[in-house]
Amino acid sequence: MRAIEIRKKYLDFFKNHGHKIIPSSPLIPENDPSVLFTTAGMQPLVPYLLGEPHPEGKRLTDYQKCVRTNDIDEVGDNRHLTYFEMLGNWSLGDYFKEESISMSFDFLTKELNIPVEKIYVTVFKGDSDCPRDELAAACWKKAGILDGHIYYYGKDDNWWIAGETGPCGPDTEMFYDTGKLKCSENCQPSCDCGKYVEIWNNVFMEYFKSETGYSKLKQQNVDTGMGLERITFLLQGKETPFDTELFKGVMDKLFELQKNDIIESRRIVAEHLRSSMMIIADGGRPTNLDRGYVLRKLIRRMIRHMNKLGIELNELSTLIDINVDNLKELYPELEKNKEKIKQVMIEEKDKFVKTLNNGEREFEKEVKKLKEQVKDTLDGKIVFRLYDTYGFPPEVTKDLATENGMKISMEEFDKLFKEHQEKSRAGSDKKFKGGLASTGEIETKYHTATHLLNAALKQVLGSHVHQRGSNITEERLRFDFSHDSKMTDEEKQKVEELVNKWIADKIPVEHFEMKKEEAIAQGAEAMFIEKYGDIVSVYKIGDISLELCGGPHVKNTEELGHFKIKKEEASSSGVRRIKAILE
Ligand code: SER
């Protein structure tokens, strides 16, 4: 079945079950500057999920164009995409679990003809916020799901919310068994080895999460989402979305044009090409900020991989033509905006080529000098100068060096890069540096504990909490934060418990460099964001904390030991101070 047929079957099925078909919202959300792109079918429907009557009624269905960029660096493997289409159906305070599950079962088994043996489902196992979803499990059994094909998981797997706060609830997910061997005895739907692939998610949205906790919504909603690319490749018995008609035209052309056979690069070019075209068709333009920067990054990454494949950049225009032809049935807006898409992408390509050319010229001069001196290593200073003065991406310098048979010192580059950041930050933010007066092993632990404390305070006291100051010695951490009143014993205890839980959870601490705008877009925490340079250093602790910070940090929260608050007091007006220790 082709993607367009699956989409049609889906919309027709729900139409026949009393749903009104509504149009996809644009990728660039209307009247909502707080999100970069539409990321789910429910996003444009939030007011109606909260209780406002929808002009089309209580049963809706649509296909929604979505862009999710958190996994942009993973694109190139067999499944990650930045653009995807979500098929969805909604009950706005109308039907609930039973009817939703029965319709999903019928659609999968009778419309898509998936054998019931291939379907596995998961339901919420329950916790102190919301009970175990026995009803969902019973509905699945009644519908015909086989014994042993129902799994119970916690919030990590079977709870859905867009972001930190908003309408949410337990969900039930449907998985397709690809028939591959189990990766281990313990292999089950939650495993991401590729045996089980999630195809549909029905959220029973009856809660609202605010900064202080959960409450019940006015009405019980259902919000479902099925990824079109996934269901398409699975039903076609293909290994990846890139093997379906959605990408095949461009993938084949890239194969024909390439001089170097790199499958990851072909996928990146095909995927980013499609994403960029969809964003431009919906009015997006490359800039240095927010969504414009995401688009710029997509186009530049695509160009770099065209270069890697050894494909003439002038072929871009042909690739756009092919993609419009392949996708215009699904997205007529691509054909309508074809000239604009070409103009924007080609202009952006030319700009990037200029940057690359200038950098390359400088690169060649440096290589010539080194060869005259019979040296074979490009030191980090040169890589840094090319980056700093010419905007030449270090990974390109690395590729060129390899092509020229030169070695390259990326560690030195990383060090210089960090120093440069610290310098640009130090002048304007002495306090921040003060927090890092010395950084031995113990101080490093306190430093990570400070990030956890900041996150825990936000969860317990509210999102108004922001860092106002920090100071670390070998004996303790001191943390100043915005909050009006004295913390109660219970609040302090909750904060301690949260931090200790995260330590017990053994969460890896990850470090990234990214554009400041991107860090802001991802909601990174920072004391004086406007005072940082263009490229910032960011530390991420699972889903718990994302902070602009020069480090250093421990590698995993498990290294921290036990966290304890020693003192909580006023620091200045509207600012509280905590002293805490690790023991
Ligand atoms: N909102 C849910 C999701 O994105 C279901 O549509 O998966």
Coordinates of C-alpha atoms and ligand atoms in Angstrom, one line a residue:
M1 CA 0.0 0.0 0.0
R2 CA 1.3 3.5 -0.9
A3 CA 1.5 6.2 1.8
I4 CA -1.2 8.2 0.1
E5 CA -3.5 5.1 0.1
I6 CA -2.8 4.6 3.8
R7 CA -3.6 8.2 4.6
K8 CA -6.9 8.0 2.6
K9 CA -7.9 4.8 4.3
Y10 CA -7.3 6.3 7.7
L11 CA -9.2 9.5 7.0
D12 CA -12.1 7.6 5.4
F13 CA -12.3 5.1 8.2
F14 CA -12.6 7.8 10.9
K15 CA -15.0 9.7 8.7
N16 CA -17.2 6.6 8.5
H17 CA -17.0 6.6 12.3
G18 CA -18.5 10.0 12.6
H19 CA -15.3 12.1 12.5
K20 CA -14.9 15.4 10.6
I21 CA -11.8 15.6 8.5
I22 CA -10.0 18.8 9.3
P23 CA -7.0 20.3 7.3
S24 CA -3.4 20.0 8.5
S25 CA -2.2 23.1 10.2
P26 CA 1.0 24.7 8.8
L27 CA 4.4 23.5 10.1
I28 CA 5.0 26.9 11.5
P29 CA 2.5 27.3 14.3
E30 CA 0.1 30.2 14.0
N31 CA 0.1 32.6 16.9
D32 CA 2.5 30.5 18.9
P33 CA 6.0 31.9 19.1
S34 CA 6.8 29.5 22.0
V35 CA 7.3 26.5 19.8
L36 CA 9.5 26.2 16.8
F37 CA 7.4 23.9 14.7
T38 CA 4.2 21.9 14.9
T39 CA 5.4 18.6 16.5
A40 CA 2.2 16.6 16.9
G41 CA -1.4 16.5 15.6
M42 CA -2.7 17.6 19.0
Q43 CA -0.7 20.8 19.1
P44 CA -3.1 23.0 17.1
L45 CA -6.0 21.4 19.0
V46 CA -4.9 22.3 22.6
P47 CA -7.7 24.9 23.3
Y48 CA -10.3 22.3 22.3
L49 CA -8.7 19.6 24.4
L50 CA -9.0 22.0 27.3
G51 CA -12.7 22.4 26.7
E52 CA -13.4 25.1 24.1
P53 CA -16.0 23.8 21.6
H54 CA -14.5 23.0 18.2
P55 CA -16.6 24.3 15.2
E56 CA -16.4 20.9 13.5
G57 CA -17.7 19.0 16.6
K58 CA -16.4 16.4 19.0
R59 CA -14.9 13.9 16.6
L60 CA -12.1 15.0 14.4
T61 CA -9.5 13.4 12.2
D62 CA -6.6 14.8 10.1
Y63 CA -3.1 14.3 8.8
Q64 CA -0.7 16.7 10.4
K65 CA 2.7 17.8 9.0
C66 CA 5.3 17.7 11.8
V67 CA 8.9 18.6 12.4
R68 CA 10.8 17.4 15.4
T69 CA 14.4 18.5 15.6
N70 CA 15.7 17.0 18.8
D71 CA 17.1 14.0 17.0
I72 CA 18.5 15.9 14.0
D73 CA 22.0 14.5 14.6
E74 CA 20.6 10.9 14.5
V75 CA 19.3 11.3 10.9
G76 CA 21.2 9.0 8.6
D77 CA 20.4 5.8 10.5
N78 CA 17.5 3.6 9.5
R79 CA 14.7 5.4 11.2
H80 CA 15.2 9.0 12.4
L81 CA 13.4 11.7 10.5
T82 CA 13.1 15.5 11.2
Y83 CA 9.9 15.8 9.1
F84 CA 7.1 13.3 9.4
E85 CA 3.4 13.1 8.9
M86 CA 1.1 12.1 11.8
L87 CA -2.3 10.6 11.1
G88 CA -4.6 11.4 14.0
N89 CA -8.1 11.1 15.4
W90 CA -9.6 12.9 18.4
S91 CA -12.5 12.7 20.7
L92 CA -13.1 16.0 22.4
G93 CA -15.0 14.8 25.4
D94 CA -16.9 12.3 23.4
Y95 CA -15.8 8.6 23.2
F96 CA -13.1 7.3 25.5
K97 CA -11.0 4.2 26.0
E98 CA -13.4 1.4 24.8
E99 CA -14.4 2.9 21.5
S100 CA -11.0 4.3 20.8
I101 CA -9.3 0.9 21.3
S102 CA -12.0 -0.9 19.4
M103 CA -11.7 1.4 16.4
S104 CA -7.8 1.2 16.4
F105 CA -8.0 -2.6 16.5
D106 CA -10.5 -2.7 13.6
F107 CA -8.4 -0.2 11.5
L108 CA -5.2 -2.2 12.0
T109 CA -6.7 -5.6 11.4
K110 CA -9.5 -5.0 9.0
E111 CA -8.3 -2.0 7.0
L112 CA -4.6 -2.5 7.0
N113 CA -5.0 -6.2 7.3
I114 CA -2.3 -6.7 9.9
P115 CA -2.4 -10.2 11.3
V116 CA -3.3 -10.0 15.0
E117 CA -0.2 -12.1 15.9
K118 CA 1.9 -9.2 14.7
I119 CA 0.3 -6.7 17.0
Y120 CA 1.5 -6.0 20.6
V121 CA 0.2 -3.3 22.9
T122 CA 1.4 -1.5 26.0
V123 CA -0.7 0.2 28.7
F124 CA 0.0 2.4 31.7
K125 CA 1.0 0.4 34.8
G126 CA -0.1 3.0 37.3
D127 CA 1.6 5.2 39.9
S128 CA 0.6 7.7 42.6
D129 CA -0.7 10.2 40.0
C130 CA -2.9 7.9 38.1
P131 CA -4.1 4.3 38.5
R132 CA -3.1 1.2 36.5
D133 CA -5.0 1.2 33.2
E134 CA -6.9 -2.1 33.6
L135 CA -9.7 -0.7 31.5
A136 CA -7.5 -0.2 28.5
A137 CA -6.0 -3.7 28.9
A138 CA -9.5 -5.2 29.2
C139 CA -10.6 -3.3 26.1
W140 CA -7.7 -4.7 24.1
K141 CA -8.5 -8.3 25.3
K142 CA -12.1 -7.8 24.3
A143 CA -11.1 -6.4 20.9
G144 CA -9.0 -9.5 20.2
I145 CA -5.4 -8.8 21.2
L146 CA -3.7 -12.1 22.0
D147 CA -2.7 -13.3 25.5
G148 CA 0.8 -12.3 26.3
H149 CA 0.7 -9.4 23.8
I150 CA -0.2 -6.8 26.4
Y151 CA 2.6 -5.1 28.4
Y152 CA 2.4 -2.6 31.3
Y153 CA 4.9 0.2 31.6
G154 CA 5.3 3.3 33.7
K155 CA 5.4 7.0 32.9
D156 CA 8.5 6.8 30.7
D157 CA 6.8 4.7 28.2
N158 CA 3.0 5.0 28.6
W159 CA 2.3 8.6 29.5
W160 CA 2.1 11.4 27.0
I161 CA 2.5 15.2 27.4
A162 CA 3.8 17.8 25.0
G163 CA 6.6 19.4 26.9
E164 CA 6.6 20.2 30.7
T165 CA 3.0 21.3 31.3
G166 CA -0.3 21.0 29.5
P167 CA -3.0 18.4 28.8
C168 CA -1.7 14.8 29.2
G169 CA -2.6 11.3 30.3
P170 CA -1.8 7.7 30.2
D171 CA -1.5 6.2 26.7
T172 CA -1.7 2.9 25.0
E173 CA 0.7 2.2 22.3
M174 CA 0.5 -0.3 19.4
F175 CA 3.6 -2.1 18.2
Y176 CA 4.2 -4.1 15.0
D177 CA 6.3 -7.2 15.3
T178 CA 8.7 -7.2 12.3
G179 CA 9.3 -10.9 12.8
K180 CA 13.0 -10.3 13.5
L181 CA 14.6 -12.5 16.2
K182 CA 14.5 -11.2 19.7
C183 CA 17.7 -9.4 20.6
S184 CA 17.7 -11.1 24.1
E185 CA 15.4 -13.2 26.2
N186 CA 14.1 -10.0 27.7
C187 CA 13.3 -8.3 24.3
Q188 CA 9.8 -6.8 24.5
P189 CA 8.0 -3.8 22.9
S190 CA 9.9 -1.2 24.9
C191 CA 13.2 -2.5 23.5
D192 CA 14.5 -0.4 20.6
C193 CA 16.5 -3.2 18.8
G194 CA 14.0 -2.9 15.9
K195 CA 12.0 -6.1 16.4
Y196 CA 9.0 -4.2 17.7
V197 CA 8.2 -0.9 16.0
E198 CA 5.7 1.5 17.6
I199 CA 3.0 2.4 15.1
W200 CA 0.2 4.2 16.9
N201 CA -0.3 6.0 20.2
N202 CA -3.7 6.6 21.8
V203 CA -3.5 9.1 24.6
F204 CA -6.3 9.2 27.1
M205 CA -6.1 12.8 27.8
E206 CA -8.0 13.5 31.0
Y207 CA -5.3 15.3 33.1
F208 CA -3.7 18.6 33.1
K209 CA -0.2 19.1 34.4
S210 CA 0.7 22.5 35.8
E211 CA 3.9 23.5 37.6
T212 CA 2.4 22.3 40.9
G213 CA 0.9 19.0 39.9
Y214 CA -1.8 17.1 38.1
S215 CA -5.5 17.9 38.0
K216 CA -8.4 16.5 36.0
L217 CA -9.5 18.2 32.8
K218 CA -13.1 19.3 32.2
Q219 CA -13.5 16.5 29.8
Q220 CA -12.1 13.1 28.9
N221 CA -10.3 13.3 25.5
V222 CA -8.7 10.9 23.2
D223 CA -5.7 12.0 21.1
T224 CA -4.1 9.6 18.8
G225 CA -1.1 9.7 16.4
M226 CA 0.2 7.3 13.8
G227 CA 3.5 8.0 11.9
L228 CA 2.8 7.7 8.2
E229 CA 6.4 6.9 7.2
R230 CA 6.7 4.1 9.7
I231 CA 3.4 2.4 8.9
T232 CA 4.2 2.7 5.2
F233 CA 7.6 1.0 5.3
L234 CA 6.3 -1.7 7.7
L235 CA 3.3 -2.6 5.5
Q236 CA 5.5 -2.6 2.5
G237 CA 7.9 -5.1 4.2
K238 CA 10.7 -2.6 3.7
E239 CA 13.6 -2.0 6.2
T240 CA 13.4 1.8 6.4
P241 CA 11.3 4.7 5.3
F242 CA 14.0 5.5 2.8
D243 CA 13.1 2.4 0.8
T244 CA 9.5 3.6 0.2
E245 CA 8.2 5.8 -2.5
L246 CA 8.4 8.7 -0.1
F247 CA 12.2 8.9 -0.6
K248 CA 13.0 6.4 -3.3
G249 CA 13.1 8.9 -6.2
V250 CA 15.7 11.1 -4.6
M251 CA 17.6 8.2 -3.1
D252 CA 18.0 6.6 -6.5
K253 CA 19.1 9.8 -8.1
L254 CA 21.7 10.3 -5.4
F255 CA 22.9 6.8 -6.0
E256 CA 23.2 7.5 -9.7
L257 CA 25.1 10.9 -9.1
Q258 CA 27.3 9.9 -6.2
K259 CA 31.1 9.3 -6.5
N260 CA 31.4 8.0 -3.0
D261 CA 28.9 5.4 -1.8
I262 CA 27.8 6.5 1.7
I263 CA 24.3 5.4 2.6
E264 CA 24.1 7.6 5.7
S265 CA 24.9 10.7 3.6
R266 CA 22.3 9.7 1.0
R267 CA 19.7 9.5 3.7
I268 CA 20.7 12.8 5.3
V269 CA 20.5 14.5 1.9
A270 CA 17.1 13.0 1.1
E271 CA 15.6 13.6 4.5
H272 CA 16.9 17.2 5.0
L273 CA 15.9 18.0 1.4
R274 CA 12.3 16.9 2.1
S275 CA 12.2 18.7 5.5
S276 CA 13.6 22.0 4.2
M277 CA 11.2 21.9 1.2
M278 CA 8.2 21.4 3.5
I279 CA 9.3 24.2 5.9
I280 CA 9.9 26.6 3.0
A281 CA 6.5 25.7 1.4
D282 CA 4.9 26.7 4.7
G283 CA 6.7 30.1 4.8
G284 CA 10.0 29.3 6.6
R285 CA 13.2 31.1 5.6
P286 CA 16.8 30.5 6.7
T287 CA 18.0 33.0 9.3
N288 CA 20.3 32.9 12.3
L289 CA 17.5 32.6 14.8
D290 CA 15.1 30.0 16.1
R291 CA 13.2 28.2 13.3
G292 CA 15.1 30.0 10.6
Y293 CA 18.3 28.6 12.1
V294 CA 17.0 25.1 12.1
L295 CA 16.2 25.5 8.4
R296 CA 19.6 26.9 7.8
K297 CA 21.2 24.0 9.6
L298 CA 19.1 21.5 7.6
I299 CA 20.1 23.0 4.3
R300 CA 23.8 23.3 5.3
R301 CA 24.0 19.8 6.5
M302 CA 22.4 18.6 3.3
I303 CA 25.0 20.5 1.3
R304 CA 27.9 19.1 3.3
H305 CA 26.7 15.6 2.7
M306 CA 26.2 16.3 -1.0
N307 CA 29.9 17.2 -1.0
K308 CA 30.7 14.1 0.9
L309 CA 29.0 12.0 -1.8
G310 CA 30.9 13.9 -4.4
I311 CA 27.7 15.3 -6.0
E312 CA 27.8 18.6 -7.9
L313 CA 25.8 21.1 -5.9
N314 CA 24.1 22.3 -9.1
E315 CA 22.2 19.1 -9.0
L316 CA 20.2 20.6 -6.2
S317 CA 17.6 21.9 -8.6
T318 CA 17.1 18.5 -10.2
L319 CA 16.7 16.9 -6.7
I320 CA 14.0 19.5 -5.9
D321 CA 12.2 18.7 -9.1
I322 CA 12.3 14.9 -8.4
N323 CA 11.0 15.5 -4.8
V324 CA 8.2 17.7 -6.0
D325 CA 7.1 15.1 -8.5
N326 CA 7.3 12.3 -5.9
L327 CA 5.5 14.2 -3.2
K328 CA 3.0 16.5 -4.9
E329 CA 0.1 14.1 -4.6
L330 CA 0.6 14.1 -0.8
Y331 CA 1.6 17.8 -0.6
P332 CA 0.3 19.9 -3.4
E333 CA 1.8 22.9 -1.7
L334 CA 5.2 21.7 -2.9
E335 CA 4.3 22.1 -6.5
K336 CA 2.6 25.4 -5.8
N337 CA 5.7 26.8 -4.2
K338 CA 8.3 25.1 -6.3
E339 CA 9.9 28.2 -7.6
K340 CA 10.1 29.8 -4.2
I341 CA 11.6 26.6 -2.7
K342 CA 14.2 26.5 -5.4
Q343 CA 15.1 30.2 -5.0
V344 CA 15.4 30.0 -1.2
M345 CA 17.4 26.8 -1.3
I346 CA 19.8 27.8 -4.0
E347 CA 20.5 31.2 -2.5
E348 CA 21.3 29.5 0.8
K349 CA 23.5 27.0 -0.9
D350 CA 25.4 29.8 -2.6
K351 CA 25.9 31.6 0.7
F352 CA 27.2 28.5 2.3
V353 CA 29.5 27.7 -0.7
K354 CA 31.1 31.1 -0.3
T355 CA 31.8 30.5 3.3
L356 CA 33.2 27.1 2.4
N357 CA 35.3 28.5 -0.4
N358 CA 36.9 31.3 1.7
G359 CA 37.7 28.8 4.4
E360 CA 39.0 26.3 1.9
R361 CA 41.4 28.9 0.4
E362 CA 42.7 29.7 3.8
F363 CA 43.0 26.0 4.5
E364 CA 45.1 25.4 1.4
K365 CA 47.4 28.2 2.4
E366 CA 48.0 26.6 5.8
V367 CA 48.6 23.2 4.3
K368 CA 51.1 24.6 1.9
K369 CA 53.0 26.3 4.7
L370 CA 53.0 23.1 6.8
K371 CA 54.2 21.0 3.8
E372 CA 57.1 23.4 3.3
Q373 CA 58.0 22.8 6.9
V374 CA 57.6 19.0 6.4
K375 CA 54.9 18.9 9.0
D376 CA 51.9 16.6 8.8
T377 CA 49.6 17.8 11.6
L378 CA 47.2 20.7 11.4
D379 CA 47.1 22.0 14.9
G380 CA 44.0 23.1 16.7
K381 CA 45.0 26.8 16.5
I382 CA 44.6 26.7 12.7
V383 CA 41.3 24.8 12.9
F384 CA 40.1 27.4 15.4
R385 CA 41.2 30.4 13.3
L386 CA 39.4 29.0 10.2
Y387 CA 36.3 28.6 12.3
D388 CA 36.5 31.9 14.2
T389 CA 37.5 34.1 11.2
Y390 CA 35.9 32.4 8.2
G391 CA 33.0 30.5 9.8
F392 CA 34.5 27.3 8.4
P393 CA 33.0 24.3 10.2
P394 CA 35.6 22.3 12.0
E395 CA 34.2 19.0 10.8
V396 CA 34.8 20.2 7.2
T397 CA 38.4 21.1 8.1
K398 CA 38.8 17.6 9.4
D399 CA 37.5 16.0 6.2
L400 CA 39.8 18.2 4.1
A401 CA 42.7 17.4 6.3
T402 CA 42.1 13.7 5.8
E403 CA 41.8 14.1 2.1
N404 CA 45.1 15.9 2.1
G405 CA 46.8 13.1 4.1
M406 CA 47.2 15.5 7.1
K407 CA 46.5 14.7 10.7
I408 CA 44.5 17.1 12.8
S409 CA 44.4 18.0 16.4
M410 CA 40.7 18.2 17.3
E411 CA 41.4 18.0 21.1
E412 CA 43.4 21.2 20.8
F413 CA 40.6 22.8 18.9
D414 CA 38.1 21.8 21.5
K415 CA 40.3 23.2 24.2
L416 CA 40.7 26.5 22.4
F417 CA 37.1 26.7 21.7
K418 CA 36.2 26.2 25.3
E419 CA 38.8 28.8 26.4
H420 CA 37.3 31.2 23.9
Q421 CA 33.9 30.7 25.3
E422 CA 35.0 31.1 28.9
K423 CA 36.8 34.3 27.9
S424 CA 33.8 35.8 26.2
R425 CA 31.7 34.9 29.2
A426 CA 34.1 35.8 32.0
G427 CA 34.3 39.5 31.3
S428 CA 30.6 40.0 31.5
D429 CA 29.8 37.4 34.1
K430 CA 32.4 37.2 36.9
K431 CA 29.9 35.7 39.2
F432 CA 29.4 32.7 37.0
K433 CA 33.1 32.1 36.9
G434 CA 33.2 32.6 40.6
G435 CA 31.1 29.5 41.0
L436 CA 33.9 27.6 39.4
A437 CA 36.8 29.1 41.4
S438 CA 38.6 25.8 41.5
T439 CA 37.5 22.6 40.1
G440 CA 38.9 19.5 41.8
E441 CA 37.0 16.3 41.9
I442 CA 34.8 17.3 44.8
E443 CA 34.0 20.7 43.3
T444 CA 33.1 19.0 40.1
K445 CA 30.5 16.9 41.9
Y446 CA 29.1 19.9 43.6
H447 CA 28.8 21.6 40.3
T448 CA 26.7 18.8 38.9
A449 CA 24.7 18.7 42.1
T450 CA 23.9 22.4 41.6
H451 CA 22.3 21.6 38.3
L452 CA 20.2 18.9 39.8
L453 CA 19.2 21.2 42.7
N454 CA 18.2 24.0 40.3
A455 CA 16.0 21.5 38.4
A456 CA 14.5 20.1 41.6
L457 CA 13.6 23.5 43.0
K458 CA 11.8 24.3 39.7
Q459 CA 9.8 21.1 40.0
V460 CA 8.9 21.6 43.6
L461 CA 8.5 25.4 43.8
G462 CA 7.6 26.3 40.3
S463 CA 9.2 27.6 37.0
H464 CA 9.8 31.0 38.5
V465 CA 12.9 29.6 40.1
H466 CA 16.1 30.8 38.4
Q467 CA 19.7 30.8 39.5
R468 CA 20.8 34.1 40.9
G469 CA 24.2 33.0 42.1
S470 CA 26.4 30.0 42.9
N471 CA 29.5 29.4 44.8
I472 CA 31.3 26.1 45.4
T473 CA 34.0 25.0 47.9
E474 CA 35.3 21.6 48.8
E475 CA 32.9 21.6 51.8
R476 CA 29.6 22.6 50.2
L477 CA 27.6 24.2 47.4
R478 CA 25.8 27.5 47.9
F479 CA 23.0 28.3 45.5
D480 CA 21.0 31.5 45.3
F481 CA 17.7 31.5 43.4
S482 CA 14.6 33.6 42.8
H483 CA 11.8 32.7 45.2
D484 CA 9.7 34.8 47.6
S485 CA 9.1 32.8 50.7
K486 CA 10.8 30.6 53.1
M487 CA 10.8 27.0 52.0
T488 CA 8.8 24.6 54.2
D489 CA 10.3 21.5 55.7
E490 CA 8.2 19.5 53.3
E491 CA 9.4 21.4 50.3
K492 CA 13.0 20.9 51.4
Q493 CA 12.5 17.2 51.9
K494 CA 10.9 16.9 48.4
V495 CA 13.9 18.7 46.8
E496 CA 16.3 16.4 48.6
E497 CA 14.3 13.3 47.6
L498 CA 14.2 14.4 44.0
V499 CA 18.0 15.1 43.8
N500 CA 18.7 11.8 45.5
K501 CA 16.4 9.9 43.2
W502 CA 18.2 11.4 40.1
I503 CA 21.5 10.3 41.7
A504 CA 20.1 6.8 42.2
D505 CA 18.8 6.8 38.6
K506 CA 22.4 6.9 37.4
I507 CA 21.7 9.4 34.6
P508 CA 24.5 10.3 32.2
V509 CA 25.6 13.9 32.0
E510 CA 26.1 15.0 28.4
H511 CA 27.9 17.9 27.0
F512 CA 27.1 19.7 23.8
E513 CA 28.2 22.9 21.9
M514 CA 25.5 24.6 20.1
K515 CA 24.4 28.0 18.7
K516 CA 23.0 30.2 21.5
E517 CA 19.7 30.5 19.7
E518 CA 19.3 26.8 19.5
A519 CA 20.1 26.4 23.2
I520 CA 17.4 29.0 24.0
A521 CA 15.0 27.3 21.6
Q522 CA 15.5 24.0 23.5
G523 CA 14.7 25.8 26.7
A524 CA 18.2 25.8 28.2
E525 CA 18.5 27.4 31.6
A526 CA 21.0 30.3 31.9
M527 CA 21.7 33.1 34.3
F528 CA 22.5 35.9 31.8
I529 CA 21.8 34.4 28.4
E530 CA 22.4 37.6 26.5
K531 CA 25.9 37.7 27.7
Y532 CA 27.1 34.5 26.2
G533 CA 28.9 34.2 22.9
D534 CA 27.3 32.8 19.7
I535 CA 28.3 29.2 20.4
V536 CA 27.6 28.0 23.9
S537 CA 28.5 25.0 26.0
V538 CA 25.5 23.1 27.3
Y539 CA 25.2 20.3 29.8
K540 CA 22.2 18.0 29.7
I541 CA 21.2 15.6 32.5
G542 CA 18.6 13.2 31.0
D543 CA 15.3 15.0 30.7
I544 CA 15.9 16.8 34.0
S545 CA 18.2 19.6 33.3
L546 CA 19.6 21.5 30.4
E547 CA 21.9 24.4 31.3
L548 CA 24.4 26.7 29.7
C549 CA 27.6 26.1 31.5
G550 CA 31.3 25.8 31.0
G551 CA 31.6 22.8 33.2
P552 CA 33.3 20.7 34.4
H553 CA 30.8 18.0 35.4
V554 CA 30.8 14.4 36.4
K555 CA 30.0 11.8 33.8
N556 CA 27.1 10.2 35.6
T557 CA 24.9 11.4 38.4
E558 CA 25.7 8.1 40.3
E559 CA 29.1 9.6 41.2
L560 CA 27.5 12.2 43.5
G561 CA 26.8 10.2 46.7
H562 CA 24.0 11.5 49.0
F563 CA 22.6 15.0 48.7
K564 CA 21.5 17.0 51.8
I565 CA 20.3 20.5 52.4
K566 CA 22.0 22.1 55.4
K567 CA 20.5 25.5 55.4
E568 CA 17.8 27.6 53.6
E569 CA 17.7 31.3 54.2
A570 CA 17.0 34.7 52.7
S571 CA 19.8 36.1 50.6
S572 CA 18.3 39.4 49.4
S573 CA 14.8 40.6 48.5
G574 CA 13.1 37.8 46.4
V575 CA 16.2 35.7 46.5
R576 CA 16.7 32.6 48.7
R577 CA 20.0 30.8 49.5
I578 CA 20.6 27.1 50.0
K579 CA 23.7 25.5 51.4
A580 CA 23.9 21.8 50.7
I581 CA 26.4 19.0 51.0
L582 CA 27.2 15.7 49.3
E583 CA 28.0 13.0 51.8
Ligands
SER1 N1 0.2 13.3 20.9 C1 0.5 11.9 20.8 C2 1.8 11.7 20.1 O1 2.4 12.6 19.6 C3 -0.6 11.1 20.1 O2 -1.0 11.9 19.0 O3 2.3 10.6 20.0

